[in-house]
PDB file of C-alpha atoms in Angstrom:
ATOM      1  CA  MET A  17     -67.549 -45.481  25.320  1.00  0.00           C
ATOM      2  CA  LYS A  18     -67.653 -46.260  29.071  1.00  0.00           C
ATOM      3  CA  LEU A  19     -64.559 -45.744  31.159  1.00  0.00           C
ATOM      4  CA  ASN A  20     -63.580 -48.519  33.566  1.00  0.00           C
ATOM      5  CA  PHE A  21     -62.698 -46.022  36.262  1.00  0.00           C
ATOM      6  CA  VAL A  22     -64.123 -46.927  39.687  1.00  0.00           C
ATOM      7  CA  ALA A  23     -63.843 -44.484  42.532  1.00  0.00           C
ATOM      8  CA  ASN A  24     -62.440 -46.074  45.666  1.00  0.00           C
ATOM      9  CA  ASP A  25     -60.340 -45.267  48.677  1.00  0.00           C
ATOM     10  CA  ASN A  26     -57.119 -45.753  46.716  1.00  0.00           C
ATOM     11  CA  ILE A  27     -58.070 -42.977  44.294  1.00  0.00           C
ATOM     12  CA  LEU A  28     -58.946 -40.634  47.148  1.00  0.00           C
ATOM     13  CA  VAL A  29     -55.537 -41.277  48.661  1.00  0.00           C
ATOM     14  CA  HIS A  30     -53.896 -40.558  45.316  1.00  0.00           C
ATOM     15  CA  ILE A  31     -55.819 -37.293  44.990  1.00  0.00           C
ATOM     16  CA  ALA A  32     -54.724 -36.205  48.449  1.00  0.00           C
ATOM     17  CA  MET A  33     -51.118 -37.203  47.762  1.00  0.00           C
ATOM     18  CA  SER A  34     -51.165 -35.386  44.422  1.00  0.00           C
ATOM     19  CA  ALA A  35     -52.399 -32.195  46.062  1.00  0.00           C
ATOM     20  CA  LEU A  36     -49.696 -32.537  48.716  1.00  0.00           C
ATOM     21  CA  ILE A  37     -46.964 -33.036  46.093  1.00  0.00           C
ATOM     22  CA  VAL A  38     -48.110 -29.973  44.147  1.00  0.00           C
ATOM     23  CA  LEU A  39     -48.158 -27.844  47.308  1.00  0.00           C
ATOM     24  CA  ILE A  40     -44.680 -29.033  48.323  1.00  0.00           C
ATOM     25  CA  GLY A  41     -43.388 -28.312  44.815  1.00  0.00           C
ATOM     26  CA  ALA A  42     -44.853 -24.783  44.841  1.00  0.00           C
ATOM     27  CA  LEU A  43     -43.336 -24.178  48.279  1.00  0.00           C
ATOM     28  CA  LEU A  44     -39.915 -25.397  47.127  1.00  0.00           C
ATOM     29  CA  VAL A  45     -40.052 -23.121  44.069  1.00  0.00           C
ATOM     30  CA  LYS A  46     -40.926 -20.142  46.252  1.00  0.00           C
ATOM     31  CA  LEU A  47     -38.147 -20.892  48.741  1.00  0.00           C
ATOM     32  CA  SER A  48     -35.649 -21.417  45.924  1.00  0.00           C
ATOM     33  CA  ASN A  49     -36.553 -18.105  44.298  1.00  0.00           C
ATOM     34  CA  ARG A  50     -36.303 -16.292  47.622  1.00  0.00           C
ATOM     35  CA  PHE A  51     -32.907 -17.872  48.348  1.00  0.00           C
ATOM     36  CA  PHE A  52     -31.352 -16.923  45.002  1.00  0.00           C
ATOM     37  CA  VAL A  53     -32.863 -13.410  45.063  1.00  0.00           C
ATOM     38  CA  SER A  54     -31.242 -12.789  48.441  1.00  0.00           C
ATOM     39  CA  ARG A  55     -27.933 -14.079  47.079  1.00  0.00           C
ATOM     40  CA  GLN A  56     -28.242 -11.764  44.067  1.00  0.00           C
ATOM     41  CA  LEU A  57     -28.697  -8.746  46.321  1.00  0.00           C
ATOM     42  CA  ALA A  58     -25.579  -9.724  48.276  1.00  0.00           C
ATOM     43  CA  ASP A  59     -23.419 -10.526  45.233  1.00  0.00           C
ATOM     44  CA  LYS A  60     -24.433  -8.401  42.239  1.00  0.00           C
ATOM     45  CA  ASP A  61     -21.317  -9.313  40.255  1.00  0.00           C
ATOM     46  CA  ASN A  62     -22.665 -12.840  39.615  1.00  0.00           C
ATOM     47  CA  LEU A  63     -26.192 -11.834  38.636  1.00  0.00           C
ATOM     48  CA  ARG A  64     -26.209 -14.033  35.537  1.00  0.00           C
ATOM     49  CA  THR A  65     -25.110 -17.118  37.503  1.00  0.00           C
ATOM     50  CA  TYR A  66     -27.859 -16.739  40.109  1.00  0.00           C
ATOM     51  CA  ARG A  67     -30.445 -16.131  37.399  1.00  0.00           C
ATOM     52  CA  THR A  68     -29.385 -19.376  35.710  1.00  0.00           C
ATOM     53  CA  TRP A  69     -29.631 -21.337  38.973  1.00  0.00           C
ATOM     54  CA  THR A  70     -33.072 -19.838  39.695  1.00  0.00           C
ATOM     55  CA  VAL A  71     -34.533 -20.968  36.372  1.00  0.00           C
ATOM     56  CA  ALA A  72     -32.764 -24.358  36.506  1.00  0.00           C
ATOM     57  CA  SER A  73     -33.996 -25.128  40.039  1.00  0.00           C
ATOM     58  CA  ARG A  74     -37.572 -24.146  39.172  1.00  0.00           C
ATOM     59  CA  ASN A  75     -37.597 -26.336  36.052  1.00  0.00           C
ATOM     60  CA  LEU A  76     -36.025 -29.244  37.989  1.00  0.00           C
ATOM     61  CA  ILE A  77     -38.668 -29.061  40.729  1.00  0.00           C
ATOM     62  CA  GLY A  78     -41.412 -28.913  38.096  1.00  0.00           C
ATOM     63  CA  ALA A  79     -40.007 -31.990  36.333  1.00  0.00           C
ATOM     64  CA  LEU A  80     -39.809 -33.936  39.619  1.00  0.00           C
ATOM     65  CA  VAL A  81     -43.396 -33.034  40.508  1.00  0.00           C
ATOM     66  CA  PHE A  82     -44.572 -34.146  37.072  1.00  0.00           C
ATOM     67  CA  LEU A  83     -42.709 -37.477  37.286  1.00  0.00           C
ATOM     68  CA  LEU A  84     -44.081 -38.163  40.776  1.00  0.00           C
ATOM     69  CA  LEU A  85     -47.633 -37.464  39.659  1.00  0.00           C
ATOM     70  CA  LEU A  86     -47.183 -39.565  36.538  1.00  0.00           C
ATOM     71  CA  GLY A  87     -45.834 -42.520  38.524  1.00  0.00           C
ATOM     72  CA  MET A  88     -48.635 -42.253  41.058  1.00  0.00           C
ATOM     73  CA  TRP A  89     -51.425 -42.215  38.496  1.00  0.00           C
ATOM     74  CA  LEU A  90     -49.888 -44.574  35.942  1.00  0.00           C
ATOM     75  CA  SER A  91     -51.763 -47.662  37.159  1.00  0.00           C
ATOM     76  CA  GLU A  92     -55.107 -45.835  37.058  1.00  0.00           C
ATOM     77  CA  LEU A  93     -54.388 -44.409  33.644  1.00  0.00           C
ATOM     78  CA  LYS A  94     -53.927 -47.873  32.152  1.00  0.00           C
ATOM     79  CA  SER A  95     -57.650 -48.540  32.423  1.00  0.00           C
ATOM     80  CA  VAL A  96     -58.468 -45.526  30.268  1.00  0.00           C
ATOM     81  CA  ALA A  97     -55.543 -45.834  27.883  1.00  0.00           C
ATOM     82  CA  ILE A  98     -57.716 -46.279  24.800  1.00  0.00           C
ATOM     83  CA  SER A  99     -59.883 -43.291  25.618  1.00  0.00           C
ATOM     84  CA  LEU A 100     -56.806 -41.240  26.456  1.00  0.00           C
ATOM     85  CA  ALA A 101     -55.222 -42.211  23.146  1.00  0.00           C
ATOM     86  CA  ALA A 102     -58.252 -40.900  21.261  1.00  0.00           C
ATOM     87  CA  PHE A 103     -58.263 -37.792  23.434  1.00  0.00           C
ATOM     88  CA  ALA A 104     -54.525 -37.282  22.861  1.00  0.00           C
ATOM     89  CA  ALA A 105     -54.989 -37.580  19.095  1.00  0.00           C
ATOM     90  CA  GLY A 106     -57.695 -34.930  19.170  1.00  0.00           C
ATOM     91  CA  LEU A 107     -55.565 -32.752  21.429  1.00  0.00           C
ATOM     92  CA  LEU A 108     -52.610 -33.112  19.069  1.00  0.00           C
ATOM     93  CA  ILE A 109     -54.687 -31.938  16.124  1.00  0.00           C
ATOM     94  CA  SER A 110     -56.265 -29.017  17.965  1.00  0.00           C
ATOM     95  CA  GLY A 111     -53.155 -28.100  19.950  1.00  0.00           C
ATOM     96  CA  LYS A 112     -50.594 -27.955  17.184  1.00  0.00           C
ATOM     97  CA  GLU A 113     -49.005 -24.750  18.508  1.00  0.00           C
ATOM     98  CA  LEU A 114     -48.702 -26.252  21.981  1.00  0.00           C
ATOM     99  CA  VAL A 115     -46.886 -29.292  20.609  1.00  0.00           C
ATOM    100  CA  MET A 116     -44.600 -27.040  18.560  1.00  0.00           C
ATOM    101  CA  CYS A 117     -43.735 -25.089  21.711  1.00  0.00           C
ATOM    102  CA  PHE A 118     -42.611 -28.321  23.386  1.00  0.00           C
ATOM    103  CA  LEU A 119     -40.585 -29.276  20.302  1.00  0.00           C
ATOM    104  CA  GLY A 120     -39.025 -25.798  20.209  1.00  0.00           C
ATOM    105  CA  ALA A 121     -37.995 -26.108  23.855  1.00  0.00           C
ATOM    106  CA  PHE A 122     -36.502 -29.549  23.131  1.00  0.00           C
ATOM    107  CA  MET A 123     -34.536 -28.157  20.175  1.00  0.00           C
ATOM    108  CA  ARG A 124     -33.339 -25.228  22.316  1.00  0.00           C
ATOM    109  CA  MET A 125     -32.113 -27.689  24.933  1.00  0.00           C
ATOM    110  CA  LEU A 126     -30.184 -29.710  22.329  1.00  0.00           C
ATOM    111  CA  THR A 127     -28.666 -26.949  20.192  1.00  0.00           C
ATOM    112  CA  ARG A 128     -28.379 -24.207  22.875  1.00  0.00           C
ATOM    113  CA  PRO A 129     -28.599 -21.246  20.470  1.00  0.00           C
ATOM    114  CA  PHE A 130     -28.661 -18.889  23.467  1.00  0.00           C
ATOM    115  CA  GLN A 131     -28.456 -18.865  27.258  1.00  0.00           C
ATOM    116  CA  LEU A 132     -29.843 -16.755  30.066  1.00  0.00           C
ATOM    117  CA  GLY A 133     -28.451 -13.232  29.880  1.00  0.00           C
ATOM    118  CA  ASP A 134     -27.712 -13.341  26.137  1.00  0.00           C
ATOM    119  CA  LEU A 135     -28.840 -10.508  23.883  1.00  0.00           C
ATOM    120  CA  VAL A 136     -30.782 -12.142  21.045  1.00  0.00           C
ATOM    121  CA  GLU A 137     -33.177 -11.493  18.193  1.00  0.00           C
ATOM    122  CA  ILE A 138     -35.931 -14.054  17.587  1.00  0.00           C
ATOM    123  CA  GLY A 139     -37.809 -13.057  14.467  1.00  0.00           C
ATOM    124  CA  GLN A 140     -39.077  -9.518  15.017  1.00  0.00           C
ATOM    125  CA  TYR A 141     -38.406  -9.610  18.763  1.00  0.00           C
ATOM    126  CA  ALA A 142     -35.125  -8.486  20.315  1.00  0.00           C
ATOM    127  CA  GLY A 143     -34.008  -8.375  23.926  1.00  0.00           C
ATOM    128  CA  GLU A 144     -32.083  -9.957  26.770  1.00  0.00           C
ATOM    129  CA  VAL A 145     -33.088 -13.485  27.766  1.00  0.00           C
ATOM    130  CA  VAL A 146     -34.289 -13.481  31.383  1.00  0.00           C
ATOM    131  CA  ASP A 147     -36.361 -16.673  31.574  1.00  0.00           C
ATOM    132  CA  MET A 148     -36.917 -19.946  29.697  1.00  0.00           C
ATOM    133  CA  ASP A 149     -39.469 -22.696  30.166  1.00  0.00           C
ATOM    134  CA  VAL A 150     -41.104 -25.413  28.075  1.00  0.00           C
ATOM    135  CA  LEU A 151     -43.611 -23.047  26.461  1.00  0.00           C
ATOM    136  CA  THR A 152     -42.010 -19.600  26.158  1.00  0.00           C
ATOM    137  CA  THR A 153     -38.781 -17.636  26.224  1.00  0.00           C
ATOM    138  CA  THR A 154     -39.019 -14.315  28.071  1.00  0.00           C
ATOM    139  CA  LEU A 155     -37.060 -11.306  26.817  1.00  0.00           C
ATOM    140  CA  VAL A 156     -36.569  -7.851  28.270  1.00  0.00           C
ATOM    141  CA  GLU A 157     -37.265  -5.908  25.082  1.00  0.00           C
ATOM    142  CA  VAL A 158     -34.539  -3.847  23.420  1.00  0.00           C
ATOM    143  CA  ALA A 159     -35.516  -1.112  20.948  1.00  0.00           C
ATOM    144  CA  PRO A 160     -33.701  -0.572  17.613  1.00  0.00           C
ATOM    145  CA  THR A 161     -31.707   2.140  19.427  1.00  0.00           C
ATOM    146  CA  ARG A 162     -30.324  -0.714  21.605  1.00  0.00           C
ATOM    147  CA  GLN A 163     -31.958   0.620  24.758  1.00  0.00           C
ATOM    148  CA  PHE A 164     -34.261  -1.307  27.068  1.00  0.00           C
ATOM    149  CA  THR A 165     -37.875  -0.273  26.546  1.00  0.00           C
ATOM    150  CA  GLY A 166     -39.046  -1.457  29.967  1.00  0.00           C
ATOM    151  CA  PHE A 167     -41.354  -4.099  28.480  1.00  0.00           C
ATOM    152  CA  THR A 168     -41.012  -7.878  28.586  1.00  0.00           C
ATOM    153  CA  VAL A 169     -41.869 -10.118  25.648  1.00  0.00           C
ATOM    154  CA  GLN A 170     -42.848 -13.770  25.998  1.00  0.00           C
ATOM    155  CA  VAL A 171     -41.865 -15.448  22.740  1.00  0.00           C
ATOM    156  CA  PRO A 172     -43.469 -18.859  22.104  1.00  0.00           C
ATOM    157  CA  ASN A 173     -40.872 -21.574  21.622  1.00  0.00           C
ATOM    158  CA  SER A 174     -42.606 -22.605  18.387  1.00  0.00           C
ATOM    159  CA  LEU A 175     -40.847 -19.651  16.722  1.00  0.00           C
ATOM    160  CA  LEU A 176     -37.517 -21.379  17.321  1.00  0.00           C
ATOM    161  CA  LEU A 177     -38.572 -23.989  14.752  1.00  0.00           C
ATOM    162  CA  THR A 178     -39.504 -21.520  12.003  1.00  0.00           C
ATOM    163  CA  THR A 179     -37.447 -18.348  12.460  1.00  0.00           C
ATOM    164  CA  ALA A 180     -33.761 -17.523  12.649  1.00  0.00           C
ATOM    165  CA  VAL A 181     -32.151 -16.618  15.971  1.00  0.00           C
ATOM    166  CA  ARG A 182     -29.462 -13.932  16.123  1.00  0.00           C
ATOM    167  CA  ASN A 183     -27.278 -14.070  19.219  1.00  0.00           C
ATOM    168  CA  HIS A 184     -25.223 -10.947  19.910  1.00  0.00           C
ATOM    169  CA  SER A 185     -23.553 -12.495  22.956  1.00  0.00           C
ATOM    170  CA  GLN A 186     -22.195 -15.659  21.361  1.00  0.00           C
ATOM    171  CA  SER A 187     -18.652 -14.337  21.084  1.00  0.00           C
ATOM    172  CA  GLY A 188     -18.376 -13.588  24.817  1.00  0.00           C
ATOM    173  CA  ARG A 189     -18.137 -10.213  26.518  1.00  0.00           C
ATOM    174  CA  TYR A 190     -17.234  -8.377  23.299  1.00  0.00           C
ATOM    175  CA  THR A 191     -18.736  -8.270  19.831  1.00  0.00           C
ATOM    176  CA  LEU A 192     -18.459  -6.386  16.548  1.00  0.00           C
ATOM    177  CA  ASP A 193     -21.076  -3.747  15.830  1.00  0.00           C
ATOM    178  CA  THR A 194     -21.741  -1.141  13.136  1.00  0.00           C
ATOM    179  CA  VAL A 195     -23.176   2.347  12.990  1.00  0.00           C
ATOM    180  CA  ARG A 196     -24.404   4.081   9.814  1.00  0.00           C
ATOM    181  CA  ILE A 197     -23.741   7.805   9.325  1.00  0.00           C
ATOM    182  CA  PRO A 198     -25.464   9.612   6.410  1.00  0.00           C
ATOM    183  CA  LEU A 199     -23.372  12.120   4.464  1.00  0.00           C
ATOM    184  CA  PRO A 200     -23.961  14.385   1.476  1.00  0.00           C
ATOM    185  CA  SER A 201     -22.782  12.868  -1.789  1.00  0.00           C
ATOM    186  CA  ARG A 202     -20.426  15.814  -2.374  1.00  0.00           C
ATOM    187  CA  CYS A 203     -17.920  15.094   0.370  1.00  0.00           C
ATOM    188  CA  ASP A 204     -14.348  13.855   0.569  1.00  0.00           C
ATOM    189  CA  PRO A 205     -14.460  10.139   1.518  1.00  0.00           C
ATOM    190  CA  ASP A 206     -10.767  10.028   2.387  1.00  0.00           C
ATOM    191  CA  ARG A 207     -11.060  12.901   4.848  1.00  0.00           C
ATOM    192  CA  ILE A 208     -14.254  11.494   6.347  1.00  0.00           C
ATOM    193  CA  GLU A 209     -12.637   8.062   6.713  1.00  0.00           C
ATOM    194  CA  ALA A 210      -9.615   9.510   8.510  1.00  0.00           C
ATOM    195  CA  GLN A 211     -11.848  11.453  10.902  1.00  0.00           C
ATOM    196  CA  LEU A 212     -14.092   8.479  11.681  1.00  0.00           C
ATOM    197  CA  LEU A 213     -11.162   6.108  12.186  1.00  0.00           C
ATOM    198  CA  ASP A 214      -9.540   8.528  14.611  1.00  0.00           C
ATOM    199  CA  ILE A 215     -12.826   8.982  16.521  1.00  0.00           C
ATOM    200  CA  ALA A 216     -13.521   5.229  16.629  1.00  0.00           C
ATOM    201  CA  GLN A 217      -9.995   4.461  17.808  1.00  0.00           C
ATOM    202  CA  GLN A 218     -10.399   6.920  20.682  1.00  0.00           C
ATOM    203  CA  ALA A 219     -13.801   5.450  21.633  1.00  0.00           C
ATOM    204  CA  CYS A 220     -12.515   1.842  21.585  1.00  0.00           C
ATOM    205  CA  GLU A 221      -9.062   2.435  23.047  1.00  0.00           C
ATOM    206  CA  PRO A 222      -9.932   1.479  26.689  1.00  0.00           C
ATOM    207  CA  PHE A 223     -11.010  -2.062  25.728  1.00  0.00           C
ATOM    208  CA  LEU A 224      -9.543  -2.610  22.255  1.00  0.00           C
ATOM    209  CA  GLU A 225      -6.885  -5.117  23.381  1.00  0.00           C
ATOM    210  CA  ALA A 226      -9.279  -7.140  25.557  1.00  0.00           C
ATOM    211  CA  ALA A 227     -11.879  -7.161  22.779  1.00  0.00           C
ATOM    212  CA  GLY A 228      -9.285  -8.392  20.295  1.00  0.00           C
ATOM    213  CA  GLN A 229      -8.255 -11.295  22.529  1.00  0.00           C
ATOM    214  CA  SER A 230     -11.884 -12.287  23.172  1.00  0.00           C
ATOM    215  CA  LEU A 231     -12.829 -12.175  19.485  1.00  0.00           C
ATOM    216  CA  LEU A 232      -9.717 -14.104  18.465  1.00  0.00           C
ATOM    217  CA  ARG A 233     -10.522 -16.870  20.972  1.00  0.00           C
ATOM    218  CA  TYR A 234     -14.076 -17.078  19.667  1.00  0.00           C
ATOM    219  CA  GLY A 235     -12.858 -17.127  16.065  1.00  0.00           C
ATOM    220  CA  ASN A 236     -10.421 -19.935  16.767  1.00  0.00           C
ATOM    221  CA  THR A 237     -13.159 -22.104  18.299  1.00  0.00           C
ATOM    222  CA  ARG A 238     -15.443 -21.535  15.288  1.00  0.00           C
ATOM    223  CA  PHE A 239     -12.725 -21.592  12.591  1.00  0.00           C
ATOM    224  CA  LEU A 240     -13.321 -17.909  11.774  1.00  0.00           C
ATOM    225  CA  ASP A 241     -10.794 -15.215  10.963  1.00  0.00           C
ATOM    226  CA  LEU A 242     -11.609 -12.346  13.332  1.00  0.00           C
ATOM    227  CA  SER A 243      -8.126 -10.871  13.317  1.00  0.00           C
ATOM    228  CA  GLN A 244      -9.478  -7.703  11.660  1.00  0.00           C
ATOM    229  CA  PHE A 245     -11.254  -6.478  14.764  1.00  0.00           C
ATOM    230  CA  ALA A 246      -9.909  -2.914  14.701  1.00  0.00           C
ATOM    231  CA  PRO A 247     -12.344  -0.120  13.676  1.00  0.00           C
ATOM    232  CA  ARG A 248     -13.005   0.101   9.942  1.00  0.00           C
ATOM    233  CA  VAL A 249     -14.937   2.533   7.735  1.00  0.00           C
ATOM    234  CA  MET A 250     -16.806   1.574   4.558  1.00  0.00           C
ATOM    235  CA  PHE A 251     -18.941   3.685   2.232  1.00  0.00           C
ATOM    236  CA  GLU A 252     -22.218   2.782   0.595  1.00  0.00           C
ATOM    237  CA  PRO A 253     -24.076   4.977  -1.947  1.00  0.00           C
ATOM    238  CA  ASN A 254     -27.704   5.565  -1.047  1.00  0.00           C
ATOM    239  CA  GLY A 255     -29.315   7.258  -4.020  1.00  0.00           C
ATOM    240  CA  THR A 256     -27.695  10.088  -5.964  1.00  0.00           C
ATOM    241  CA  GLU A 257     -27.672  12.664  -3.166  1.00  0.00           C
ATOM    242  CA  ARG A 258     -26.485  10.629  -0.202  1.00  0.00           C
ATOM    243  CA  LEU A 259     -23.445   8.604   0.812  1.00  0.00           C
ATOM    244  CA  ASP A 260     -23.534   6.461   3.958  1.00  0.00           C
ATOM    245  CA  ALA A 261     -20.425   5.877   6.037  1.00  0.00           C
ATOM    246  CA  ILE A 262     -20.588   2.526   7.877  1.00  0.00           C
ATOM    247  CA  VAL A 263     -18.281   2.328  10.894  1.00  0.00           C
ATOM    248  CA  ARG A 264     -17.526  -1.142  12.225  1.00  0.00           C
ATOM    249  CA  PHE A 265     -16.045  -1.292  15.704  1.00  0.00           C
ATOM    250  CA  PRO A 266     -15.561  -3.730  18.614  1.00  0.00           C
ATOM    251  CA  ALA A 267     -17.543  -3.052  21.768  1.00  0.00           C
ATOM    252  CA  PRO A 268     -18.746  -4.726  24.965  1.00  0.00           C
ATOM    253  CA  VAL A 269     -22.039  -6.545  24.391  1.00  0.00           C
ATOM    254  CA  ASN A 270     -23.809  -4.354  26.960  1.00  0.00           C
ATOM    255  CA  GLY A 271     -21.968  -1.188  25.947  1.00  0.00           C
ATOM    256  CA  ARG A 272     -22.562  -1.040  22.197  1.00  0.00           C
ATOM    257  CA  LEU A 273     -24.986   1.855  22.470  1.00  0.00           C
ATOM    258  CA  ALA A 274     -22.571   3.999  24.479  1.00  0.00           C
ATOM    259  CA  VAL A 275     -19.722   3.443  22.004  1.00  0.00           C
ATOM    260  CA  ALA A 276     -21.947   4.110  18.971  1.00  0.00           C
ATOM    261  CA  GLN A 277     -23.323   7.305  20.524  1.00  0.00           C
ATOM    262  CA  GLN A 278     -19.816   8.474  21.348  1.00  0.00           C
ATOM    263  CA  ILE A 279     -18.735   8.009  17.722  1.00  0.00           C
ATOM    264  CA  ILE A 280     -21.823   9.742  16.307  1.00  0.00           C
ATOM    265  CA  ARG A 281     -21.701  12.712  18.708  1.00  0.00           C
ATOM    266  CA  HIS A 282     -17.972  13.276  18.279  1.00  0.00           C
ATOM    267  CA  PHE A 283     -18.205  13.135  14.485  1.00  0.00           C
ATOM    268  CA  TYR A 284     -21.118  15.555  14.151  1.00  0.00           C
ATOM    269  CA  ARG A 285     -19.559  17.876  16.727  1.00  0.00           C
ATOM    270  CA  LEU A 286     -16.425  17.896  14.585  1.00  0.00           C
ATOM    271  CA  ARG A 287     -18.472  18.541  11.431  1.00  0.00           C
ATOM    272  CA  ALA A 288     -20.347  21.391  13.117  1.00  0.00           C
ATOM    273  CA  GLY A 289     -17.060  22.991  14.096  1.00  0.00           C
ATOM    274  CA  GLU A 290     -15.801  22.747  10.508  1.00  0.00           C
ATOM    275  CA  ASP A 291     -19.012  24.224   9.089  1.00  0.00           C
ATOM    276  CA  ASN A 292     -18.913  27.153  11.503  1.00  0.00           C
ATOM    277  CA  ALA A 293     -15.232  27.842  10.965  1.00  0.00           C
ATOM    278  CA  PRO A 294     -14.337  30.795   8.686  1.00  0.00           C
ATOM    279  CA  GLY A 295     -13.456  29.732   5.156  1.00  0.00           C
ATOM    280  CA  SER A 296     -15.160  26.363   5.496  1.00  0.00           C
ATOM    281  CA  SER A 297     -14.007  23.929   2.814  1.00  0.00           C
ATOM    282  CA  ASP A 298     -17.343  22.114   2.619  1.00  0.00           C
ATOM    283  CA  PRO A 299     -18.148  21.963  -1.121  1.00  0.00           C
ATOM    284  CA  ALA A 300     -21.866  22.025  -0.505  1.00  0.00           C
ATOM    285  CA  ALA A 301     -21.640  25.103   1.706  1.00  0.00           C
ATOM    286  CA  ASN A 302     -19.323  26.875  -0.736  1.00  0.00           C
ATOM    287  CA  ALA A 303     -21.580  26.084  -3.660  1.00  0.00           C
ATOM    288  CA  ASP A 304     -24.608  27.429  -1.803  1.00  0.00           C
ATOM    289  CA  ALA A 305     -22.739  30.555  -0.775  1.00  0.00           C
ATOM    290  CA  GLY A 306     -21.617  31.132  -4.356  1.00  0.00           C
ATOM    291  CA  ALA A 307     -25.190  30.760  -5.576  1.00  0.00           C
ATOM    292  CA  ARG A 308     -26.352  33.404  -3.109  1.00  0.00           C
ATOM    293  CA  VAL A 309     -23.667  35.796  -4.338  1.00  0.00           C
ATOM    294  CA  ASP A 310     -24.546  35.181  -7.984  1.00  0.00           C
ATOM    295  CA  ASN A 311     -28.279  35.498  -7.318  1.00  0.00           C
ATOM    296  CA  PRO A 312     -28.888  37.980  -4.474  1.00  0.00           C
ATOM    297  CA  ALA A 313     -32.641  37.405  -4.696  1.00  0.00           C
ATOM    298  CA  ARG A 314     -32.118  33.922  -3.184  1.00  0.00           C
ATOM    299  CA  SER A 315     -30.732  35.451  -0.002  1.00  0.00           C
ATOM    300  CA  GLY A 316     -33.897  37.502   0.485  1.00  0.00           C
ATOM    301  CA  THR A 317     -32.055  40.848   0.074  1.00  0.00           C
ATOM    302  CA  ALA A 318     -32.485  42.861  -3.104  1.00  0.00           C
ATOM    303  CA  PRO A 319     -29.506  44.907  -4.336  1.00  0.00           C
ATOM    304  CA  SER A 320     -29.784  48.572  -3.398  1.00  0.00           C
ATOM    305  CA  PRO A 321     -30.208  50.933  -6.347  1.00  0.00           C
ATOM    306  CA  ALA A 322     -27.175  52.937  -7.360  1.00  0.00           C
ATOM    307  CA  SER A 323     -27.217  56.424  -5.876  1.00  0.00           C
TER     308      SER A 323
END
């Protein structure tokens, strides 16, 4: 099929103008990034706001450049509309993932499941959102220990159509988190619960009131009952020889790791002190000590013969 596309001076002018528009757009993006980076260095308290403006300005400039190019070439494209339609159909079939990325970006724009700076999980990927465009969402990766790994992950927007998104920042500056502590099955749950509640209360005391107000506001907007935001302890059997204590506590979104580590360290430090104390009441330790007394061979020391 022949294309009715004749090269003339008008097309050469359009090519030159297109190149000029692209160069101006790239220059504007660079200047915009430099401007907001300098503002971030001067005002670090509003880092999230400047990051949002940086991405928004870049996407706006890109959209304007695209619209200008489309308007400039629209009259020339009419002559090859049939060929372009066939080409677009073939591209749609072969570029299914690309089309899904555009649809995922459109759905993200409509539903807004997360924003820049939110801590999210998209499928198997978890991290803080630092960039968004029409094809990908860029995360600074967070390991299962809730620490930044130093890597960035570019998640294709097509995943937003097929996988669930977990947003840990949806409730504002504070959220509810849990930490699991394994225990021997032969322990006193009431005593363990009292110890963990006391430790969690001490760890959350500096921000407990502010966290409660933030969670209550979020619950009221979503018709949820989040009045039980204070630390709680639940137990879950894990086999016949292990009992897991699950501590739920409020914490700042960016400070969950510090609070969880404080609870874990304080609890095991307390347990170590109890185990090392004379006359420890740990049933497992007492049972093992009794076994060694009843069977001296287990302790590695044979009884001395009677003189």
